[in-house]
PDB file of C-alpha atoms in Angstrom:
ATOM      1  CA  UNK A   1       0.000   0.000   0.000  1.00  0.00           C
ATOM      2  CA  UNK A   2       1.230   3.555  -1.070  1.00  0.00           C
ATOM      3  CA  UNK A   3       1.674   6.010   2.022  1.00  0.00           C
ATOM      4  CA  UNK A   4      -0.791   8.419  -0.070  1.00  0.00           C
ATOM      5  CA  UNK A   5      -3.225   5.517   0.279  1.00  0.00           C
ATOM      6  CA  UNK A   6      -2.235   4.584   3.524  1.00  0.00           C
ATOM      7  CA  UNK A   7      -3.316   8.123   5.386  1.00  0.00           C
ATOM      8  CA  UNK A   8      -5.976   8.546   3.102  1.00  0.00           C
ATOM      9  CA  UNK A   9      -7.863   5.102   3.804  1.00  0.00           C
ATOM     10  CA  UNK A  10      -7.377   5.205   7.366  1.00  0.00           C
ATOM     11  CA  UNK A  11     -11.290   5.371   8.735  1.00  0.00           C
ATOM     12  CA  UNK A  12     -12.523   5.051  12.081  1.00  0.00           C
ATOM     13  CA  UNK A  13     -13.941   1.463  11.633  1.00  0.00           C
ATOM     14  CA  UNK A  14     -16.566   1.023  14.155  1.00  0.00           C
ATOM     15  CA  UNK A  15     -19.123  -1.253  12.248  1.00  0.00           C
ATOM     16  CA  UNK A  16     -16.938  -3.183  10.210  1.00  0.00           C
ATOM     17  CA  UNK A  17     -15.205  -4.782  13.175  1.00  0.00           C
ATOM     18  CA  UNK A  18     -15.004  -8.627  13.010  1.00  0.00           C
ATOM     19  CA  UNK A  19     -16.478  -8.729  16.207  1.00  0.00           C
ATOM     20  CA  UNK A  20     -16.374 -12.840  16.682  1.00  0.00           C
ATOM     21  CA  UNK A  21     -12.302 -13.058  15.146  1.00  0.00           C
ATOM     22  CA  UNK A  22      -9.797 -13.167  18.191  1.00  0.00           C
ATOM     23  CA  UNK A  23      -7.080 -10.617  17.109  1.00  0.00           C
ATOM     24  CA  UNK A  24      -3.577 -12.363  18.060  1.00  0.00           C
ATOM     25  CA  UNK A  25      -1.127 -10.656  20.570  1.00  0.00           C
ATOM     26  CA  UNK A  26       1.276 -10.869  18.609  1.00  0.00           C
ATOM     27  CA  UNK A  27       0.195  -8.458  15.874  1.00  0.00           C
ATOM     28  CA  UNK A  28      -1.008  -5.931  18.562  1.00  0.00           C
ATOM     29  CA  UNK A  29       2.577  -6.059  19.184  1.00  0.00           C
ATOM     30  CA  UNK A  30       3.512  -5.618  15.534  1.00  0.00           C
ATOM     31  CA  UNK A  31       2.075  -2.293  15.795  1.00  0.00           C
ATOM     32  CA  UNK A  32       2.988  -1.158  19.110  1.00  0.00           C
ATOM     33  CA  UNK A  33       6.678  -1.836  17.898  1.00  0.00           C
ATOM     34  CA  UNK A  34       5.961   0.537  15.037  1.00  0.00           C
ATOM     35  CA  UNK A  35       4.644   2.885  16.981  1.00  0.00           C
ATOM     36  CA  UNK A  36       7.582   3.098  19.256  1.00  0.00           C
ATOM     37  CA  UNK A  37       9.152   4.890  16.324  1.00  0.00           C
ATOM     38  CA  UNK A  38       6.764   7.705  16.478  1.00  0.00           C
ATOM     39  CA  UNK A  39       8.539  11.411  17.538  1.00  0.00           C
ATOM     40  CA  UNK A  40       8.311  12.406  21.257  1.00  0.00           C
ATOM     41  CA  UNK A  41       9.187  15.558  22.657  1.00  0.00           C
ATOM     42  CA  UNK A  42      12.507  15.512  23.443  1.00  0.00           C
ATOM     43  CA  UNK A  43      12.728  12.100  22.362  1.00  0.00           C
ATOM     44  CA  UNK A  44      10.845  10.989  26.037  1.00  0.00           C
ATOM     45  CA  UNK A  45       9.071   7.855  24.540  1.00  0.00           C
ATOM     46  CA  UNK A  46       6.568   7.947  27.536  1.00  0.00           C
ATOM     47  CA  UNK A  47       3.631   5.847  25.248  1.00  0.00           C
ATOM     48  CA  UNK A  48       2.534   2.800  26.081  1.00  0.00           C
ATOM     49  CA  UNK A  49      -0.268   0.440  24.876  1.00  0.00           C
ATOM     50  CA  UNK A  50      -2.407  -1.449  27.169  1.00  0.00           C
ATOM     51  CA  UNK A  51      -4.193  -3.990  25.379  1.00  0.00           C
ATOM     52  CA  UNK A  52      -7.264  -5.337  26.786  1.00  0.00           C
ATOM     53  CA  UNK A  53      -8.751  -8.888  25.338  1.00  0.00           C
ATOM     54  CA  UNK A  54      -9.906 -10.464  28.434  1.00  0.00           C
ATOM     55  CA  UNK A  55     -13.528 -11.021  28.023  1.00  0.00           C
ATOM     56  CA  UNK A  56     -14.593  -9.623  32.077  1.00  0.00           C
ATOM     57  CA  UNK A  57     -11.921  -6.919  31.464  1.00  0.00           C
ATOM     58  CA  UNK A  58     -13.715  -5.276  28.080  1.00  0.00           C
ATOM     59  CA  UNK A  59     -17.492  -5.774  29.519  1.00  0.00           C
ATOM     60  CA  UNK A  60     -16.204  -3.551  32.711  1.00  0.00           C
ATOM     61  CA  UNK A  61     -14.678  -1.279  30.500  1.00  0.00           C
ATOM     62  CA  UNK A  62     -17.759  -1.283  28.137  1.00  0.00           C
ATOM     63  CA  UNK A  63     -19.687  -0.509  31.323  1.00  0.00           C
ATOM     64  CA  UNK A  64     -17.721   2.345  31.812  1.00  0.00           C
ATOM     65  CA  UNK A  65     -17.846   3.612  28.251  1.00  0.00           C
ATOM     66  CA  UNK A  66     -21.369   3.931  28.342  1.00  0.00           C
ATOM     67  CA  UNK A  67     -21.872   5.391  31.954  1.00  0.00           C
ATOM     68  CA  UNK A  68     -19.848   8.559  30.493  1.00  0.00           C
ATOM     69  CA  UNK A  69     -21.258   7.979  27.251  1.00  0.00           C
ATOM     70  CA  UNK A  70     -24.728   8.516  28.140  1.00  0.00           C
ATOM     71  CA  UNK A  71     -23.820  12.487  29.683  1.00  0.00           C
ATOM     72  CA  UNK A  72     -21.914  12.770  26.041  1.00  0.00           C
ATOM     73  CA  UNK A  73     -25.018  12.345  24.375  1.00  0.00           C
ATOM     74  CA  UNK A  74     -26.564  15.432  26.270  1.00  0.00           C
ATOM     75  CA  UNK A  75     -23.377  17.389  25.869  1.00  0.00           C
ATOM     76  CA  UNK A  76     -23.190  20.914  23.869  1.00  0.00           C
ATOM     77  CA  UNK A  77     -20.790  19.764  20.256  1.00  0.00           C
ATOM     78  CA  UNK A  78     -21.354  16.215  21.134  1.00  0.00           C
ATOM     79  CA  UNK A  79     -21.671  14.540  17.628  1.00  0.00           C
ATOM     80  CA  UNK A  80     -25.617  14.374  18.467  1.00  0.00           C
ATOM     81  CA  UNK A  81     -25.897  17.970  18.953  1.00  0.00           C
ATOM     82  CA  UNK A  82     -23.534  18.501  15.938  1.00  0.00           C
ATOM     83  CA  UNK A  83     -25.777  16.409  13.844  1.00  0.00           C
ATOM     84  CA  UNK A  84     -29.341  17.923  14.791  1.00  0.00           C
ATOM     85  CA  UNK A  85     -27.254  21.542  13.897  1.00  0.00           C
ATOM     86  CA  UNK A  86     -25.919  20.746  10.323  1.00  0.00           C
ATOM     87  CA  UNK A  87     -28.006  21.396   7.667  1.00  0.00           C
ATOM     88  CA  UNK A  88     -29.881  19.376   5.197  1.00  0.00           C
ATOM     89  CA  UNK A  89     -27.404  17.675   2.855  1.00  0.00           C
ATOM     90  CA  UNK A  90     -24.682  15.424   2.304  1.00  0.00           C
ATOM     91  CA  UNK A  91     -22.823  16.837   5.170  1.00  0.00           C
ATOM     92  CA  UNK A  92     -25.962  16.234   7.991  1.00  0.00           C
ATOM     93  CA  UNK A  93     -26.487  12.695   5.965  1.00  0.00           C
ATOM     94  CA  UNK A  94     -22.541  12.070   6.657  1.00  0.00           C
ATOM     95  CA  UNK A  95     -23.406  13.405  10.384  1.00  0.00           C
ATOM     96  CA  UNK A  96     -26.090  10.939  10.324  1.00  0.00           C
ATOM     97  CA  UNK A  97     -23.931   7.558   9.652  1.00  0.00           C
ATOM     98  CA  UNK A  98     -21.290   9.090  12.403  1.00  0.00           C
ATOM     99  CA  UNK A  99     -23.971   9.024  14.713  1.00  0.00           C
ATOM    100  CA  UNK A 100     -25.207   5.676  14.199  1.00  0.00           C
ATOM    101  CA  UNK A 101     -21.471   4.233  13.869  1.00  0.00           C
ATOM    102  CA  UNK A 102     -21.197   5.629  17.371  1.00  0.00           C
ATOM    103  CA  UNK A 103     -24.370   4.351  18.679  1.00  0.00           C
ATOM    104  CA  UNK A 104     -23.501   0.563  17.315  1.00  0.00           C
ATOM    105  CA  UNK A 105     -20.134   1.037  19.388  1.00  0.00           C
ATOM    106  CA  UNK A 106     -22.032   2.034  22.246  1.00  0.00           C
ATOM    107  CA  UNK A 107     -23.884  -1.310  21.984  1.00  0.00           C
ATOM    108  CA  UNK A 108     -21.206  -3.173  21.028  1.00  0.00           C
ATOM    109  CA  UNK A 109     -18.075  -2.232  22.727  1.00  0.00           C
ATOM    110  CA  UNK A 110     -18.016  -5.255  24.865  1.00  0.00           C
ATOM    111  CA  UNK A 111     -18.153  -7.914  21.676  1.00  0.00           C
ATOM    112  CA  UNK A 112     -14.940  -5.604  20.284  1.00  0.00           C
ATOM    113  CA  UNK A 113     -11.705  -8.073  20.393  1.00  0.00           C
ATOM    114  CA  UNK A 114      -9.180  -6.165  21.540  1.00  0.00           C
ATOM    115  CA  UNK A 115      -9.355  -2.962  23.372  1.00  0.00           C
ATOM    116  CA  UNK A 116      -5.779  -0.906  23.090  1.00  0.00           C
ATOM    117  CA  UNK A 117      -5.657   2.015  25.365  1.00  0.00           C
ATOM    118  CA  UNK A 118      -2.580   4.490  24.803  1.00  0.00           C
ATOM    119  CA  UNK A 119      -1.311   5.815  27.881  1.00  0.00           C
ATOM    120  CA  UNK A 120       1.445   8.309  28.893  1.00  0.00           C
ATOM    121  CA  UNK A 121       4.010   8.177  31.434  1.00  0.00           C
ATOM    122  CA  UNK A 122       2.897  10.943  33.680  1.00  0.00           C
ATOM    123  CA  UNK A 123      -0.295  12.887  34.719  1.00  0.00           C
ATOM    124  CA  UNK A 124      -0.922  15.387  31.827  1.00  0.00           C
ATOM    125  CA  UNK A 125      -2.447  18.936  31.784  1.00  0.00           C
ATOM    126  CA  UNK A 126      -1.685  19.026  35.258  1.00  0.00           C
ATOM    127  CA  UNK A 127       0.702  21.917  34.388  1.00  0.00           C
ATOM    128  CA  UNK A 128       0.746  24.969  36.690  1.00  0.00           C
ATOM    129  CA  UNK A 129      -0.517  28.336  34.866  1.00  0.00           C
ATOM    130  CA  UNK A 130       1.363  30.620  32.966  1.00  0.00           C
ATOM    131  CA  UNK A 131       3.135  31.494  29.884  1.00  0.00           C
ATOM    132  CA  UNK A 132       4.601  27.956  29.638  1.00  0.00           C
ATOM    133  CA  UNK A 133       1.426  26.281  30.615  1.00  0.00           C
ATOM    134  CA  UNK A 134       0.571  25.080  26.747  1.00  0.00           C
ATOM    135  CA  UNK A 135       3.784  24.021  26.125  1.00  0.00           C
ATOM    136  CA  UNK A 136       3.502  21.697  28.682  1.00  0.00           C
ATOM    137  CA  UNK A 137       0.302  20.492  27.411  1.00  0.00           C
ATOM    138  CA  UNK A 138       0.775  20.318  23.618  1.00  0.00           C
ATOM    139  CA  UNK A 139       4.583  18.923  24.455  1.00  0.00           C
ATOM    140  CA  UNK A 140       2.576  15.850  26.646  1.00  0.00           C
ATOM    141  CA  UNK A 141      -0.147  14.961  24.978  1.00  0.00           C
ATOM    142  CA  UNK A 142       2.075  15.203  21.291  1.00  0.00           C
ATOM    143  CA  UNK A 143       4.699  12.896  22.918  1.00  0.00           C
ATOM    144  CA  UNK A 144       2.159   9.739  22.858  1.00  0.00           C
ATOM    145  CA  UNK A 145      -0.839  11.203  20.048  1.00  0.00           C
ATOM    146  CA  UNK A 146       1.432  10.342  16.911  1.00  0.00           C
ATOM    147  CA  UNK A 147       2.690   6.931  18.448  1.00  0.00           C
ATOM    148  CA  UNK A 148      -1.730   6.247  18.944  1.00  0.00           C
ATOM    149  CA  UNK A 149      -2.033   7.387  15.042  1.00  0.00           C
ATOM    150  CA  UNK A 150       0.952   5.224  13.943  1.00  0.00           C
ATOM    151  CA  UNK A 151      -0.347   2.070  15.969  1.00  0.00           C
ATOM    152  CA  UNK A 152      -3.940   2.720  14.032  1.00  0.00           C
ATOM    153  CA  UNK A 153      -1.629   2.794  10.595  1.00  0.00           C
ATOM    154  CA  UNK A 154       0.310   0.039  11.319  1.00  0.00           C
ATOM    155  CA  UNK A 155      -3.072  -1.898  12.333  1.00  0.00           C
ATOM    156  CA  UNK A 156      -4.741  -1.077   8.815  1.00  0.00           C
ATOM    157  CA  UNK A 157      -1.590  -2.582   6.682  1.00  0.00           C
ATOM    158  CA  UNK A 158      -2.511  -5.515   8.780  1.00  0.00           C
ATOM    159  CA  UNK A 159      -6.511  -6.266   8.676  1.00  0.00           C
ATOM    160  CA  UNK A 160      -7.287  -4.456  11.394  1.00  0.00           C
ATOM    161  CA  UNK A 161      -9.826  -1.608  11.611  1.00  0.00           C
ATOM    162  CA  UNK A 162      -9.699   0.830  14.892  1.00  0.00           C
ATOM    163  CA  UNK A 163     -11.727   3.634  15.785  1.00  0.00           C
ATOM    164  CA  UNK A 164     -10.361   6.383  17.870  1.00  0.00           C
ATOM    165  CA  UNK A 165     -12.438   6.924  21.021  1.00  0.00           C
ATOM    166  CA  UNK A 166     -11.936   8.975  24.176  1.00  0.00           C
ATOM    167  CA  UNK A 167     -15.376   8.834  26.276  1.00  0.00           C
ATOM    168  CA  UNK A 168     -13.911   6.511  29.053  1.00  0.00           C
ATOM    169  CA  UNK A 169     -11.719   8.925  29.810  1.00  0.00           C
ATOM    170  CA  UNK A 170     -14.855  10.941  31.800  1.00  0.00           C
ATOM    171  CA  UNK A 171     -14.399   7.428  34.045  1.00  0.00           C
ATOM    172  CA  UNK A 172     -10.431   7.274  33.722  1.00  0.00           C
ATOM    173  CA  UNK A 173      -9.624   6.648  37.113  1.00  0.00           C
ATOM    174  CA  UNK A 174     -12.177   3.668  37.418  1.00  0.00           C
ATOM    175  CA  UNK A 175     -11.113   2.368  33.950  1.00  0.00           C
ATOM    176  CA  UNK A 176      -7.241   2.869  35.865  1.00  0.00           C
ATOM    177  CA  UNK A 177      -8.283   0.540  38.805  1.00  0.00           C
ATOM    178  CA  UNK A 178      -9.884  -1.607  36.651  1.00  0.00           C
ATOM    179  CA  UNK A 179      -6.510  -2.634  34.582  1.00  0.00           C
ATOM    180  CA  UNK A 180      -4.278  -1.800  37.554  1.00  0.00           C
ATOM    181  CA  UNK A 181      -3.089   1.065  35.754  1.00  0.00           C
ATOM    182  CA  UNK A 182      -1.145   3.670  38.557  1.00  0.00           C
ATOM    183  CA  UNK A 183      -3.060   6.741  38.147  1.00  0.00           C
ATOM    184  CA  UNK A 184      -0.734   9.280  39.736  1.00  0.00           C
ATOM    185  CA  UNK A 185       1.694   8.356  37.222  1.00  0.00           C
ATOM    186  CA  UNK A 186       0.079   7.336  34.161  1.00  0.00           C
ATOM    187  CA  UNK A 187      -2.576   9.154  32.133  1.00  0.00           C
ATOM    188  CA  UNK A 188      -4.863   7.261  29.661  1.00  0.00           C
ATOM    189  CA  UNK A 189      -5.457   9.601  26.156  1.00  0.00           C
ATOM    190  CA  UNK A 190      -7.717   7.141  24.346  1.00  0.00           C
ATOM    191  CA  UNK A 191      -9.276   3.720  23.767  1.00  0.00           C
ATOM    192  CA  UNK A 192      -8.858   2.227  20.435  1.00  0.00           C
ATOM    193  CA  UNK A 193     -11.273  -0.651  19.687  1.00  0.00           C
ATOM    194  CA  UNK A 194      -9.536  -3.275  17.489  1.00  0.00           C
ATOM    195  CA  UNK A 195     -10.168  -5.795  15.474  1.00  0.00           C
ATOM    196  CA  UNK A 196     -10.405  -7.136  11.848  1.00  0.00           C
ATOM    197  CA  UNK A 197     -12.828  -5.439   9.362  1.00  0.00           C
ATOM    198  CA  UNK A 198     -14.899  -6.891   7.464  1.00  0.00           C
ATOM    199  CA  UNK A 199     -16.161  -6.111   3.856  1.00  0.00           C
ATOM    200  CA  UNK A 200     -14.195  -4.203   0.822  1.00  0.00           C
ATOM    201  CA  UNK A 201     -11.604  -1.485   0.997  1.00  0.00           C
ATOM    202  CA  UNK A 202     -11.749   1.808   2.465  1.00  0.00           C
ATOM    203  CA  UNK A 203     -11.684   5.035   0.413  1.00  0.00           C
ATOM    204  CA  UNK A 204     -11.481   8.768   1.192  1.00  0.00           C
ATOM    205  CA  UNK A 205     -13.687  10.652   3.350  1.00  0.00           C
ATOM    206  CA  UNK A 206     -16.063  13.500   2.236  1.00  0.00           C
ATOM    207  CA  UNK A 207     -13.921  16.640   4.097  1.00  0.00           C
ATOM    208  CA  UNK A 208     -14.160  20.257   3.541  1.00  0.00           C
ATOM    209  CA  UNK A 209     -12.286  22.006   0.551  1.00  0.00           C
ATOM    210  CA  UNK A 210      -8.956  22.140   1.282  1.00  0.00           C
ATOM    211  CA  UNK A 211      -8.782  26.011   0.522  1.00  0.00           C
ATOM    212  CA  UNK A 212     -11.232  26.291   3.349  1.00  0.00           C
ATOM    213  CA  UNK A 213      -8.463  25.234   5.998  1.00  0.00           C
ATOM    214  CA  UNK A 214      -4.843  26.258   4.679  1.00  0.00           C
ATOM    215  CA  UNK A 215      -2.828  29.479   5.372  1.00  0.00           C
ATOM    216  CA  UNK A 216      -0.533  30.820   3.955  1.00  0.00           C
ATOM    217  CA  UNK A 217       1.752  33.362   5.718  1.00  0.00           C
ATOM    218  CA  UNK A 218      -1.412  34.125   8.227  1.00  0.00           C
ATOM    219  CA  UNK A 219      -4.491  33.331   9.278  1.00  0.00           C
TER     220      UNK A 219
END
């Protein structure tokens, strides 16, 4: 696959998840070893991966999901609110499959393989304020984001559909004591729903006009 294709084909897979196909360990690992080569600030390589497969383990943290999921849905620029605010068209139609992606995840979270949760070394945006206060943050949280985007590129060369998610995260600590994760010291960013996906390829996504969102020399 051609990198063009590669970043361009990348989807949040969230129905097309082979939800009865066990995803080996050992290709989770694949990808987490790719990842490792993702740029940290100050070359820190603080991610890890905590993958999740035990069936009791991804119910509890399905519980959990949904819990925090259910105050999303009543949340101002939740993708519900989003959707009942764009107007008619193939944008509010695209809105509409987001929604019900989402809602099948919702129901189906605990059938989901493998559940891979990037984490941090660290408790970010915990940084005191001031004029260095978003450095901190955008240093932190981009010293683990691009190694969670390479593991979901590495995981598409090899069958396997993800779909970024960060909801739990409302019911992090809980989700922490739940995987005997150490809190104080590690923060979770995301939970990434694995498996193999089903059907034909993937193509690109309807987006807005590129001319809409690149500056040149200013804003």
């Amino acid at each position: 696959m051609e990198a063009d294709e590669l970043l361009t084909t990348t989807r949040s897979v969230r129905r097309r998840l082979d939800l009865d196909r066990p995803v080996p360990a050992a290709l989770l690992r694949e990808c987490a070893a790719i990842a490792q080569q993702a740029p940290s600030g100050g070359n820190s390589q603080v991610a890890h991966f905590v993958v999740v497969t035990d069936r009791a383990l991804r119910a509890g943290l399905a519980d959990l999901y949904r819990l925090a999921w259910a105050g999303y849905r009543k949340a101002p620029g939740s993708i519900y609110d989003r959707a009942a605010r764009t107007p008619a068209g193939p944008a509010r139609e695209q809105m509409r499959r987001v929604v019900e992606s989402a809602d099948f995840l919702v129901d189906n979270l605990h059938r989901v393989p493998a559940h891979v949760i990037p984490c941090a070394e660290g408790r970010l945006g915990t940084a005191p304020p001031g004029p260095f206060a978003n450095i901190v943050h955008a240093s932190g949280y981009g010293s683990v984001l691009p190694a969670a985007w390479s593991f979901m590129l590495a995981a598409r060369v090899r069958g396997l559909g993800c779909a970024w998610t960060t909801a739990h995260l409302a019911r992090e600590r809980e989700a922490a004591e739940l995987l005997g994760i150490p809190y104080e010291r590690v923060t979770q960013v995301a939970l990434l729903p694995t498996g193999f996906f089903t059907g034909g390829g993937f193509r690109p996504a309807r987006r807005r006009p590129v001319d809409e969102v690149f500056h040149v020399d200013g804003w």
